PDB file of C-alpha atoms in Angstrom:
ATOM      1  CA  MET U  28      46.104  71.295 131.231  1.00 60.00           C
ATOM      2  CA  SER U  29      45.423  67.720 131.806  1.00 79.00           C
ATOM      3  CA  LYS U  30      47.880  66.571 134.350  1.00 97.00           C
ATOM      4  CA  VAL U  31      47.310  68.096 137.583  1.00 98.00           C
ATOM      5  CA  ILE U  32      51.039  68.340 140.012  1.00 98.00           C
ATOM      6  CA  ILE U  33      49.974  67.325 144.053  1.00 99.00           C
ATOM      7  CA  THR U  34      52.808  68.717 146.552  1.00 98.00           C
ATOM      8  CA  CYS U  35      52.506  67.461 150.114  1.00 99.00           C
ATOM      9  CA  ALA U  36      53.920  70.023 152.601  1.00 98.00           C
ATOM     10  CA  VAL U  37      55.385  67.351 155.336  1.00 98.00           C
ATOM     11  CA  THR U  38      55.542  69.114 157.704  1.00 98.00           C
ATOM     12  CA  GLY U  39      56.444  73.427 158.143  1.00 97.00           C
ATOM     13  CA  ALA U  40      57.046  75.166 160.681  1.00 96.00           C
ATOM     14  CA  ILE U  41      52.819  76.573 161.916  1.00 96.00           C
ATOM     15  CA  HIS U  42      51.918  73.227 163.951  1.00 97.00           C
ATOM     16  CA  THR U  43      53.906  72.380 167.167  1.00 98.00           C
ATOM     17  CA  PRO U  44      54.291  68.681 168.287  1.00 98.00           C
ATOM     18  CA  SER U  45      51.764  68.628 170.264  1.00 98.00           C
ATOM     19  CA  MET U  46      48.696  69.990 168.595  1.00 98.00           C
ATOM     20  CA  SER U  47      48.954  65.675 166.647  1.00 98.00           C
ATOM     21  CA  ARG U  48      51.698  62.753 167.031  1.00 97.00           C
ATOM     22  CA  HIS U  49      51.568  62.755 164.070  1.00 98.00           C
ATOM     23  CA  LEU U  50      53.308  66.071 162.787  1.00 98.00           C
ATOM     24  CA  PRO U  51      57.564  64.222 161.663  1.00 98.00           C
ATOM     25  CA  VAL U  52      59.651  66.309 163.401  1.00 98.00           C
ATOM     26  CA  THR U  53      62.633  64.007 163.782  1.00 98.00           C
ATOM     27  CA  PRO U  54      64.899  63.376 160.203  1.00 98.00           C
ATOM     28  CA  GLU U  55      63.781  60.089 159.485  1.00 98.00           C
ATOM     29  CA  GLU U  56      59.653  61.116 160.376  1.00 98.00           C
ATOM     30  CA  ILE U  57      60.554  63.289 157.406  1.00 98.00           C
ATOM     31  CA  ILE U  58      61.718  60.565 155.568  1.00 98.00           C
ATOM     32  CA  GLU U  59      58.995  58.307 155.818  1.00 98.00           C
ATOM     33  CA  ALA U  60      56.640  60.633 155.638  1.00 98.00           C
ATOM     34  CA  SER U  61      58.379  61.745 152.194  1.00 98.00           C
ATOM     35  CA  VAL U  62      59.017  58.454 150.591  1.00 98.00           C
ATOM     36  CA  GLY U  63      54.691  58.023 151.846  1.00 98.00           C
ATOM     37  CA  ALA U  64      53.830  61.332 150.077  1.00 98.00           C
ATOM     38  CA  ALA U  65      55.438  60.401 147.149  1.00 98.00           C
ATOM     39  CA  GLN U  66      54.015  57.365 147.047  1.00 98.00           C
ATOM     40  CA  ALA U  67      51.121  58.053 147.297  1.00 98.00           C
ATOM     41  CA  GLY U  68      51.088  60.296 144.344  1.00 98.00           C
ATOM     42  CA  ALA U  69      52.611  64.104 145.112  1.00 99.00           C
ATOM     43  CA  ALA U  70      55.481  65.035 142.171  1.00 99.00           C
ATOM     44  CA  ILE U  71      56.609  67.573 144.203  1.00 99.00           C
ATOM     45  CA  ILE U  72      57.661  67.264 148.347  1.00 99.00           C
ATOM     46  CA  HIS U  73      57.995  70.762 150.230  1.00 98.00           C
ATOM     47  CA  LEU U  74      60.278  70.083 153.108  1.00 98.00           C
ATOM     48  CA  HIS U  75      60.897  72.250 156.493  1.00 98.00           C
ATOM     49  CA  ALA U  76      63.143  71.392 159.108  1.00 98.00           C
ATOM     50  CA  ARG U  77      62.620  70.946 162.834  1.00 98.00           C
ATOM     51  CA  ASP U  78      64.768  70.067 166.112  1.00 98.00           C
ATOM     52  CA  PRO U  79      64.508  66.511 166.640  1.00 98.00           C
ATOM     53  CA  VAL U  80      63.913  67.327 170.075  1.00 97.00           C
ATOM     54  CA  THR U  81      61.775  69.845 170.829  1.00 98.00           C
ATOM     55  CA  GLY U  82      60.475  69.855 167.679  1.00 98.00           C
ATOM     56  CA  LYS U  83      61.295  74.023 166.735  1.00 98.00           C
ATOM     57  CA  PRO U  84      61.490  75.012 163.401  1.00 97.00           C
ATOM     58  CA  ASP U  85      65.756  75.046 162.377  1.00 98.00           C
ATOM     59  CA  GLN U  86      66.666  76.521 158.878  1.00 97.00           C
ATOM     60  CA  SER U  87      70.009  75.960 159.069  1.00 97.00           C
ATOM     61  CA  PRO U  88      71.732  73.875 156.465  1.00 98.00           C
ATOM     62  CA  ASP U  89      73.051  71.417 158.957  1.00 98.00           C
ATOM     63  CA  ALA U  90      69.235  70.427 159.963  1.00 98.00           C
ATOM     64  CA  PHE U  91      68.000  69.262 155.909  1.00 98.00           C
ATOM     65  CA  ALA U  92      71.582  67.393 155.474  1.00 98.00           C
ATOM     66  CA  GLN U  93      69.667  64.835 157.541  1.00 98.00           C
ATOM     67  CA  PHE U  94      67.179  63.746 155.020  1.00 98.00           C
ATOM     68  CA  LEU U  95      67.575  65.914 151.840  1.00 98.00           C
ATOM     69  CA  PRO U  96      70.005  62.937 150.158  1.00 98.00           C
ATOM     70  CA  GLN U  97      67.501  60.360 151.900  1.00 98.00           C
ATOM     71  CA  ILE U  98      64.569  61.201 149.870  1.00 98.00           C
ATOM     72  CA  LYS U  99      66.566  61.956 146.622  1.00 98.00           C
ATOM     73  CA  ALA U 100      68.083  58.106 147.073  1.00 98.00           C
ATOM     74  CA  ARG U 101      64.147  56.574 148.235  1.00 98.00           C
ATOM     75  CA  THR U 102      62.749  58.939 145.804  1.00 98.00           C
ATOM     76  CA  ASP U 103      62.382  60.273 142.161  1.00 98.00           C
ATOM     77  CA  ALA U 104      60.379  63.384 143.815  1.00 98.00           C
ATOM     78  CA  VAL U 105      60.942  66.996 143.464  1.00 98.00           C
ATOM     79  CA  LEU U 106      62.116  68.352 146.240  1.00 98.00           C
ATOM     80  CA  ASN U 107      61.205  71.966 146.671  1.00 98.00           C
ATOM     81  CA  VAL U 108      62.818  73.466 149.519  1.00 98.00           C
ATOM     82  CA  THR U 109      61.670  75.870 151.938  1.00 98.00           C
ATOM     83  CA  SER U 110      62.842  80.179 152.369  1.00 96.00           C
ATOM     84  CA  GLY U 111      59.449  80.880 153.460  1.00 93.00           C
ATOM     85  CA  GLY U 112      61.769  79.041 156.819  1.00 91.00           C
ATOM     86  CA  SER U 113      59.883  80.247 160.246  1.00 91.00           C
ATOM     87  CA  PRO U 114      58.298  83.697 160.365  1.00 92.00           C
ATOM     88  CA  TYR U 115      60.835  84.516 162.647  1.00 92.00           C
ATOM     89  CA  MET U 116      63.500  84.543 160.973  1.00 94.00           C
ATOM     90  CA  THR U 117      65.189  86.614 158.260  1.00 96.00           C
ATOM     91  CA  ILE U 118      65.368  86.302 154.817  1.00 97.00           C
ATOM     92  CA  GLU U 119      69.705  85.706 155.234  1.00 97.00           C
ATOM     93  CA  GLU U 120      68.677  82.908 157.641  1.00 97.00           C
ATOM     94  CA  ARG U 121      65.877  80.948 155.818  1.00 97.00           C
ATOM     95  CA  ILE U 122      67.705  81.495 151.917  1.00 97.00           C
ATOM     96  CA  GLN U 123      70.272  79.077 153.190  1.00 98.00           C
ATOM     97  CA  PRO U 124      69.305  76.207 152.875  1.00 98.00           C
ATOM     98  CA  SER U 125      68.786  76.640 149.240  1.00 98.00           C
ATOM     99  CA  MET U 126      72.446  78.605 148.262  1.00 97.00           C
ATOM    100  CA  ARG U 127      74.118  75.641 149.653  1.00 98.00           C
ATOM    101  CA  PHE U 128      71.563  72.874 148.250  1.00 98.00           C
ATOM    102  CA  ALA U 129      70.973  74.513 144.998  1.00 98.00           C
ATOM    103  CA  PRO U 130      67.117  72.291 144.962  1.00 98.00           C
ATOM    104  CA  GLU U 131      64.920  72.283 142.193  1.00 98.00           C
ATOM    105  CA  VAL U 132      62.596  74.616 143.479  1.00 98.00           C
ATOM    106  CA  ALA U 133      62.745  76.348 146.200  1.00 98.00           C
ATOM    107  CA  SER U 134      59.539  78.205 148.457  1.00 98.00           C
ATOM    108  CA  LEU U 135      58.898  82.522 148.143  1.00 98.00           C
ATOM    109  CA  ASN U 136      56.653  84.132 150.083  1.00 98.00           C
ATOM    110  CA  MET U 137      55.820  87.413 148.086  1.00 98.00           C
ATOM    111  CA  GLY U 138      54.727  90.131 150.558  1.00 98.00           C
ATOM    112  CA  SER U 139      55.451  90.635 154.405  1.00 98.00           C
ATOM    113  CA  MET U 140      51.737  90.032 156.124  1.00 98.00           C
ATOM    114  CA  ASN U 141      50.353  89.554 159.524  1.00 97.00           C
ATOM    115  CA  PHE U 142      50.907  86.568 160.166  1.00 97.00           C
ATOM    116  CA  ALA U 143      47.803  85.103 163.371  1.00 97.00           C
ATOM    117  CA  LEU U 144      49.019  81.720 164.625  1.00 97.00           C
ATOM    118  CA  PHE U 145      47.438  82.507 168.039  1.00 97.00           C
ATOM    119  CA  PRO U 146      43.037  81.570 167.336  1.00 97.00           C
ATOM    120  CA  MET U 147      44.886  77.821 167.389  1.00 97.00           C
ATOM    121  CA  LEU U 148      45.314  78.486 171.546  1.00 97.00           C
ATOM    122  CA  ALA U 149      42.097  77.779 171.376  1.00 96.00           C
ATOM    123  CA  ARG U 150      42.024  74.827 170.817  1.00 94.00           C
ATOM    124  CA  PHE U 151      44.840  72.866 171.730  1.00 96.00           C
ATOM    125  CA  LYS U 152      45.610  74.028 175.978  1.00 94.00           C
ATOM    126  CA  GLU U 153      48.380  71.846 176.396  1.00 95.00           C
ATOM    127  CA  PHE U 154      52.214  72.412 174.859  1.00 97.00           C
ATOM    128  CA  LYS U 155      54.953  69.897 175.596  1.00 96.00           C
ATOM    129  CA  HIS U 156      57.868  72.413 174.680  1.00 97.00           C
ATOM    130  CA  ALA U 157      57.889  75.624 176.256  1.00 96.00           C
ATOM    131  CA  TRP U 158      58.575  76.941 172.610  1.00 97.00           C
ATOM    132  CA  GLU U 159      55.189  76.402 171.536  1.00 98.00           C
ATOM    133  CA  ARG U 160      52.844  78.213 173.459  1.00 98.00           C
ATOM    134  CA  GLU U 161      55.557  81.172 173.324  1.00 97.00           C
ATOM    135  CA  ALA U 162      55.199  81.239 169.719  1.00 97.00           C
ATOM    136  CA  LEU U 163      51.244  80.936 169.106  1.00 97.00           C
ATOM    137  CA  GLU U 164      50.782  83.845 171.981  1.00 98.00           C
ATOM    138  CA  ALA U 165      53.722  86.002 170.037  1.00 97.00           C
ATOM    139  CA  SER U 166      51.848  85.326 166.632  1.00 97.00           C
ATOM    140  CA  ARG U 167      49.504  88.236 168.095  1.00 98.00           C
ATOM    141  CA  ASP U 168      51.974  90.914 167.115  1.00 97.00           C
ATOM    142  CA  LEU U 169      53.745  88.901 164.299  1.00 96.00           C
ATOM    143  CA  ILE U 170      54.460  90.817 161.080  1.00 97.00           C
ATOM    144  CA  PHE U 171      56.325  88.212 158.766  1.00 97.00           C
ATOM    145  CA  ARG U 172      58.580  90.028 156.970  1.00 97.00           C
ATOM    146  CA  ASN U 173      58.980  89.616 152.957  1.00 98.00           C
ATOM    147  CA  THR U 174      59.860  93.322 151.882  1.00 98.00           C
ATOM    148  CA  PHE U 175      60.926  93.830 148.155  1.00 98.00           C
ATOM    149  CA  ARG U 176      64.308  93.575 149.089  1.00 98.00           C
ATOM    150  CA  ASP U 177      64.424  90.658 150.673  1.00 98.00           C
ATOM    151  CA  ILE U 178      62.357  89.056 147.766  1.00 98.00           C
ATOM    152  CA  GLU U 179      64.883  90.355 145.627  1.00 98.00           C
ATOM    153  CA  TYR U 180      68.074  89.613 147.508  1.00 97.00           C
ATOM    154  CA  ALA U 181      66.455  85.472 147.800  1.00 97.00           C
ATOM    155  CA  LEU U 182      65.876  85.986 143.390  1.00 97.00           C
ATOM    156  CA  ALA U 183      69.544  86.615 143.662  1.00 96.00           C
ATOM    157  CA  GLN U 184      70.953  84.388 145.453  1.00 95.00           C
ATOM    158  CA  CYS U 185      69.246  80.987 144.098  1.00 95.00           C
ATOM    159  CA  ALA U 186      69.511  82.946 140.102  1.00 93.00           C
ATOM    160  CA  SER U 187      73.106  80.772 139.276  1.00 93.00           C
ATOM    161  CA  ASN U 188      71.773  77.130 140.829  1.00 95.00           C
ATOM    162  CA  ASP U 189      69.063  77.388 138.392  1.00 96.00           C
ATOM    163  CA  THR U 190      66.618  76.719 141.298  1.00 98.00           C
ATOM    164  CA  ARG U 191      62.503  77.853 140.441  1.00 98.00           C
ATOM    165  CA  PHE U 192      60.527  79.008 143.308  1.00 98.00           C
ATOM    166  CA  GLU U 193      57.095  78.117 144.280  1.00 98.00           C
ATOM    167  CA  PHE U 194      55.843  81.447 144.407  1.00 98.00           C
ATOM    168  CA  GLU U 195      53.553  81.350 147.798  1.00 98.00           C
ATOM    169  CA  CYS U 196      50.835  84.268 147.662  1.00 98.00           C
ATOM    170  CA  TYR U 197      48.630  85.114 150.606  1.00 98.00           C
ATOM    171  CA  ASP U 198      46.497  87.683 149.428  1.00 98.00           C
ATOM    172  CA  VAL U 199      45.986  89.558 145.768  1.00 98.00           C
ATOM    173  CA  SER U 200      48.805  92.274 146.441  1.00 98.00           C
ATOM    174  CA  HIS U 201      51.388  88.881 146.633  1.00 98.00           C
ATOM    175  CA  LEU U 202      50.118  88.354 143.170  1.00 99.00           C
ATOM    176  CA  TYR U 203      51.244  92.230 141.762  1.00 98.00           C
ATOM    177  CA  ASN U 204      54.559  91.856 144.088  1.00 98.00           C
ATOM    178  CA  LEU U 205      55.157  88.934 141.899  1.00 98.00           C
ATOM    179  CA  ALA U 206      54.373  90.350 138.547  1.00 98.00           C
ATOM    180  CA  HIS U 207      56.998  93.597 139.121  1.00 98.00           C
ATOM    181  CA  PHE U 208      59.368  90.832 139.345  1.00 98.00           C
ATOM    182  CA  VAL U 209      58.371  90.332 136.103  1.00 98.00           C
ATOM    183  CA  GLU U 210      58.442  93.348 134.760  1.00 98.00           C
ATOM    184  CA  ARG U 211      61.752  94.210 136.005  1.00 97.00           C
ATOM    185  CA  GLY U 212      62.760  90.890 134.189  1.00 97.00           C
ATOM    186  CA  LEU U 213      64.126  88.201 137.149  1.00 97.00           C
ATOM    187  CA  VAL U 214      61.259  85.999 137.115  1.00 97.00           C
ATOM    188  CA  LYS U 215      60.753  83.793 133.738  1.00 96.00           C
ATOM    189  CA  ALA U 216      58.079  82.023 132.759  1.00 97.00           C
ATOM    190  CA  PRO U 217      56.376  79.296 132.978  1.00 97.00           C
ATOM    191  CA  PHE U 218      56.132  80.141 136.992  1.00 96.00           C
ATOM    192  CA  PHE U 219      54.590  78.888 139.490  1.00 98.00           C
ATOM    193  CA  VAL U 220      52.219  80.517 141.694  1.00 98.00           C
ATOM    194  CA  GLN U 221      51.064  78.987 145.096  1.00 98.00           C
ATOM    195  CA  THR U 222      47.823  81.111 145.852  1.00 98.00           C
ATOM    196  CA  VAL U 223      47.345  80.456 149.563  1.00 98.00           C
ATOM    197  CA  PHE U 224      43.859  80.578 151.352  1.00 98.00           C
ATOM    198  CA  GLY U 225      43.141  80.937 155.149  1.00 98.00           C
ATOM    199  CA  ILE U 226      45.714  82.201 157.173  1.00 98.00           C
ATOM    200  CA  LEU U 227      44.687  85.212 159.530  1.00 98.00           C
ATOM    201  CA  GLY U 228      46.042  87.671 158.161  1.00 98.00           C
ATOM    202  CA  GLY U 229      45.771  86.481 154.528  1.00 98.00           C
ATOM    203  CA  ILE U 230      43.448  85.950 151.940  1.00 98.00           C
ATOM    204  CA  GLY U 231      40.014  84.235 153.244  1.00 98.00           C
ATOM    205  CA  SER U 232      39.299  80.720 152.297  1.00 98.00           C
ATOM    206  CA  HIS U 233      35.453  81.222 150.798  1.00 98.00           C
ATOM    207  CA  PRO U 234      35.086  81.492 146.845  1.00 98.00           C
ATOM    208  CA  GLU U 235      35.355  84.047 146.194  1.00 98.00           C
ATOM    209  CA  ASP U 236      38.613  84.538 147.369  1.00 98.00           C
ATOM    210  CA  VAL U 237      39.922  82.184 144.729  1.00 98.00           C
ATOM    211  CA  LEU U 238      37.991  83.298 141.737  1.00 98.00           C
ATOM    212  CA  HIS U 239      39.471  86.104 142.706  1.00 98.00           C
ATOM    213  CA  MET U 240      43.142  85.371 142.832  1.00 98.00           C
ATOM    214  CA  LYS U 241      43.133  83.197 139.971  1.00 98.00           C
ATOM    215  CA  ARG U 242      41.491  85.792 137.678  1.00 98.00           C
ATOM    216  CA  THR U 243      43.709  88.898 138.972  1.00 98.00           C
ATOM    217  CA  ALA U 244      46.904  85.424 137.878  1.00 98.00           C
ATOM    218  CA  ASP U 245      45.517  85.540 134.645  1.00 98.00           C
ATOM    219  CA  ARG U 246      44.471  89.355 133.741  1.00 98.00           C
ATOM    220  CA  LEU U 247      48.699  89.236 134.931  1.00 98.00           C
ATOM    221  CA  PHE U 248      50.093  86.468 133.550  1.00 98.00           C
ATOM    222  CA  GLY U 249      48.316  84.526 131.186  1.00 98.00           C
ATOM    223  CA  ASP U 250      49.809  81.855 129.542  1.00 97.00           C
ATOM    224  CA  ASP U 251      53.317  82.269 131.403  1.00 98.00           C
ATOM    225  CA  TYR U 252      51.942  80.805 135.172  1.00 98.00           C
ATOM    226  CA  ARG U 253      51.672  78.130 136.098  1.00 98.00           C
ATOM    227  CA  TRP U 254      48.195  77.473 139.613  1.00 98.00           C
ATOM    228  CA  SER U 255      47.929  76.128 142.929  1.00 98.00           C
ATOM    229  CA  VAL U 256      46.237  76.575 146.110  1.00 98.00           C
ATOM    230  CA  LEU U 257      47.192  75.850 149.255  1.00 98.00           C
ATOM    231  CA  GLY U 258      43.825  75.689 151.433  1.00 98.00           C
ATOM    232  CA  THR U 259      44.442  74.793 155.526  1.00 97.00           C
ATOM    233  CA  GLY U 260      43.330  74.020 157.630  1.00 96.00           C
ATOM    234  CA  LYS U 261      39.402  72.380 157.355  1.00 95.00           C
ATOM    235  CA  ASP U 262      39.091  73.910 153.944  1.00 96.00           C
ATOM    236  CA  GLN U 263      42.247  71.835 152.028  1.00 97.00           C
ATOM    237  CA  LEU U 264      40.180  69.469 150.243  1.00 97.00           C
ATOM    238  CA  ARG U 265      37.187  71.480 149.439  1.00 97.00           C
ATOM    239  CA  LEU U 266      39.509  73.748 147.958  1.00 98.00           C
ATOM    240  CA  ALA U 267      41.704  71.206 146.249  1.00 98.00           C
ATOM    241  CA  ALA U 268      38.603  69.628 144.380  1.00 98.00           C
ATOM    242  CA  MET U 269      37.731  73.778 143.623  1.00 98.00           C
ATOM    243  CA  SER U 270      41.376  74.327 141.950  1.00 98.00           C
ATOM    244  CA  ALA U 271      41.356  70.768 139.881  1.00 98.00           C
ATOM    245  CA  SER U 272      37.755  71.609 138.622  1.00 97.00           C
ATOM    246  CA  MET U 273      39.391  74.910 137.742  1.00 97.00           C
ATOM    247  CA  GLY U 274      42.809  74.008 136.252  1.00 96.00           C
ATOM    248  CA  GLY U 275      45.177  74.418 138.905  1.00 98.00           C
ATOM    249  CA  ASN U 276      47.598  72.622 140.807  1.00 98.00           C
ATOM    250  CA  VAL U 277      46.938  70.900 144.418  1.00 98.00           C
ATOM    251  CA  ARG U 278      49.017  71.019 147.549  1.00 98.00           C
ATOM    252  CA  VAL U 279      48.077  68.992 150.987  1.00 98.00           C
ATOM    253  CA  GLY U 280      49.949  68.426 153.661  1.00 98.00           C
ATOM    254  CA  LEU U 281      49.903  68.432 157.565  1.00 98.00           C
ATOM    255  CA  GLU U 282      52.014  71.749 157.195  1.00 98.00           C
ATOM    256  CA  ASP U 283      49.024  73.727 156.054  1.00 98.00           C
ATOM    257  CA  SER U 284      46.075  70.636 157.363  1.00 98.00           C
ATOM    258  CA  LEU U 285      46.477  68.453 160.340  1.00 98.00           C
ATOM    259  CA  TRP U 286      43.370  67.001 159.800  1.00 97.00           C
ATOM    260  CA  LEU U 287      41.758  64.058 157.208  1.00 96.00           C
ATOM    261  CA  GLY U 288      37.639  64.415 157.591  1.00 92.00           C
ATOM    262  CA  ARG U 289      36.144  66.460 161.198  1.00 90.00           C
ATOM    263  CA  GLY U 290      37.663  65.453 163.616  1.00 91.00           C
ATOM    264  CA  THR U 291      39.870  63.533 162.212  1.00 95.00           C
ATOM    265  CA  LEU U 292      43.551  63.711 162.584  1.00 97.00           C
ATOM    266  CA  ALA U 293      45.443  62.275 159.132  1.00 98.00           C
ATOM    267  CA  GLU U 294      47.765  59.555 160.825  1.00 97.00           C
ATOM    268  CA  SER U 295      49.929  60.722 157.713  1.00 98.00           C
ATOM    269  CA  ASN U 296      51.089  62.519 154.891  1.00 98.00           C
ATOM    270  CA  ALA U 297      50.383  59.983 152.412  1.00 98.00           C
ATOM    271  CA  ALA U 298      46.465  59.919 153.661  1.00 98.00           C
ATOM    272  CA  GLN U 299      45.547  63.145 152.506  1.00 98.00           C
ATOM    273  CA  VAL U 300      47.696  62.513 149.035  1.00 98.00           C
ATOM    274  CA  LEU U 301      44.835  59.718 148.168  1.00 98.00           C
ATOM    275  CA  GLN U 302      42.651  62.174 149.178  1.00 98.00           C
ATOM    276  CA  ALA U 303      43.303  65.017 146.805  1.00 98.00           C
ATOM    277  CA  ARG U 304      43.879  62.122 144.397  1.00 98.00           C
ATOM    278  CA  GLN U 305      40.876  60.700 144.120  1.00 98.00           C
ATOM    279  CA  ILE U 306      39.209  64.106 144.459  1.00 97.00           C
ATOM    280  CA  ILE U 307      41.261  64.438 140.718  1.00 98.00           C
ATOM    281  CA  GLU U 308      40.286  61.147 139.617  1.00 97.00           C
ATOM    282  CA  GLY U 309      37.196  61.377 140.362  1.00 96.00           C
ATOM    283  CA  LEU U 310      37.066  64.702 138.316  1.00 96.00           C
ATOM    284  CA  GLY U 311      39.013  62.374 135.294  1.00 95.00           C
ATOM    285  CA  LEU U 312      42.207  63.930 135.550  1.00 97.00           C
ATOM    286  CA  GLU U 313      45.072  62.411 136.261  1.00 98.00           C
ATOM    287  CA  ILE U 314      48.225  63.277 138.493  1.00 98.00           C
ATOM    288  CA  ALA U 315      51.659  64.481 137.106  1.00 98.00           C
ATOM    289  CA  SER U 316      54.617  62.104 137.608  1.00 98.00           C
ATOM    290  CA  PRO U 317      57.579  63.862 139.201  1.00 98.00           C
ATOM    291  CA  ASP U 318      59.050  64.229 135.978  1.00 98.00           C
ATOM    292  CA  GLU U 319      56.044  65.307 134.181  1.00 98.00           C
ATOM    293  CA  ALA U 320      55.757  68.449 136.849  1.00 98.00           C
ATOM    294  CA  ARG U 321      59.402  69.054 135.593  1.00 98.00           C
ATOM    295  CA  GLU U 322      58.050  69.720 132.301  1.00 97.00           C
ATOM    296  CA  MET U 323      55.722  71.461 133.002  1.00 97.00           C
ATOM    297  CA  LEU U 324      57.552  74.075 135.353  1.00 98.00           C
ATOM    298  CA  GLN U 325      60.639  73.582 132.915  1.00 98.00           C
ATOM    299  CA  LEU U 326      62.776  72.513 135.694  1.00 98.00           C
ATOM    300  CA  LYS U 327      66.790  71.812 135.881  1.00 98.00           C
ATOM    301  CA  GLY U 328      66.532  68.346 136.802  1.00 98.00           C
ATOM    302  CA  ILE U 329      67.180  66.271 139.925  1.00 96.00           C
ATOM    303  CA  GLY U 330      70.812  65.677 138.013  1.00 96.00           C
ATOM    304  CA  LYS U 331      72.079  69.408 138.845  1.00 97.00           C
ATOM    305  CA  VAL U 332      70.737  69.685 142.492  1.00 98.00           C
ATOM    306  CA  LYS U 333      73.604  69.915 145.325  1.00 98.00           C
ATOM    307  CA  PHE U 334      72.736  67.440 147.863  1.00 97.00           C
TER     308      PHE U 334
END
């Protein structure tokens, strides 16, 4: 592949507002972060919503309505609506925004897993809101539920909208789960596989882990998929470089890492996109425009969304 898709996940549900003053929380901050990331070179913007006062994840369609139309009006980027939401939500809650707004792309987690965020308590000691510490502490006993019924439900609910998915695979078993749905004809090529590295409870971030996931996906899917890599925390840019050099796509953003370098908080999502772009272009590759990403992933186009 001669063009590399950069996805930017601008806020997510993992990091809490007390961890970085740069984390977008309000609709206005999410809009500006998204537009800035798109201008920096992100072809796809991956979106979560938050309560504008507390920063707590909010998966209500009304919360997404506060920024989706405005981002669409100011950029031609592909807007990817999360169905991951928060690990504490049911699939019925998490899929509501995608059902209402029929985005070009929605994320979909491909398996249940332990999803441990509590190690961040060792780094971050002071919190503005009670829910932040409580959520991190509770992840010691958290199973992020994504059963076969849940996945089938999400696929079925979005089928009539022609929404494609960013299939988030946190471990090798998730690739096999995806293969199951491909074999049943519920997932059509080309599909977008986002391999996730570095979450405690999923696969690690060693280069051998990346190679193992890539080899397994190649064996299961051949030419039917488009591969992308998401490295968390300090591994974000290192794994982005590895993916690009291997013909893959990359995801960055403050959802996945708060950092621009060792000890340096990223002041914006755009700054991380620019770093990824520098790596990609330094390898002699080109970044994909939003329309090129649409062609590569065979998306329905921005004119067919419902926002």
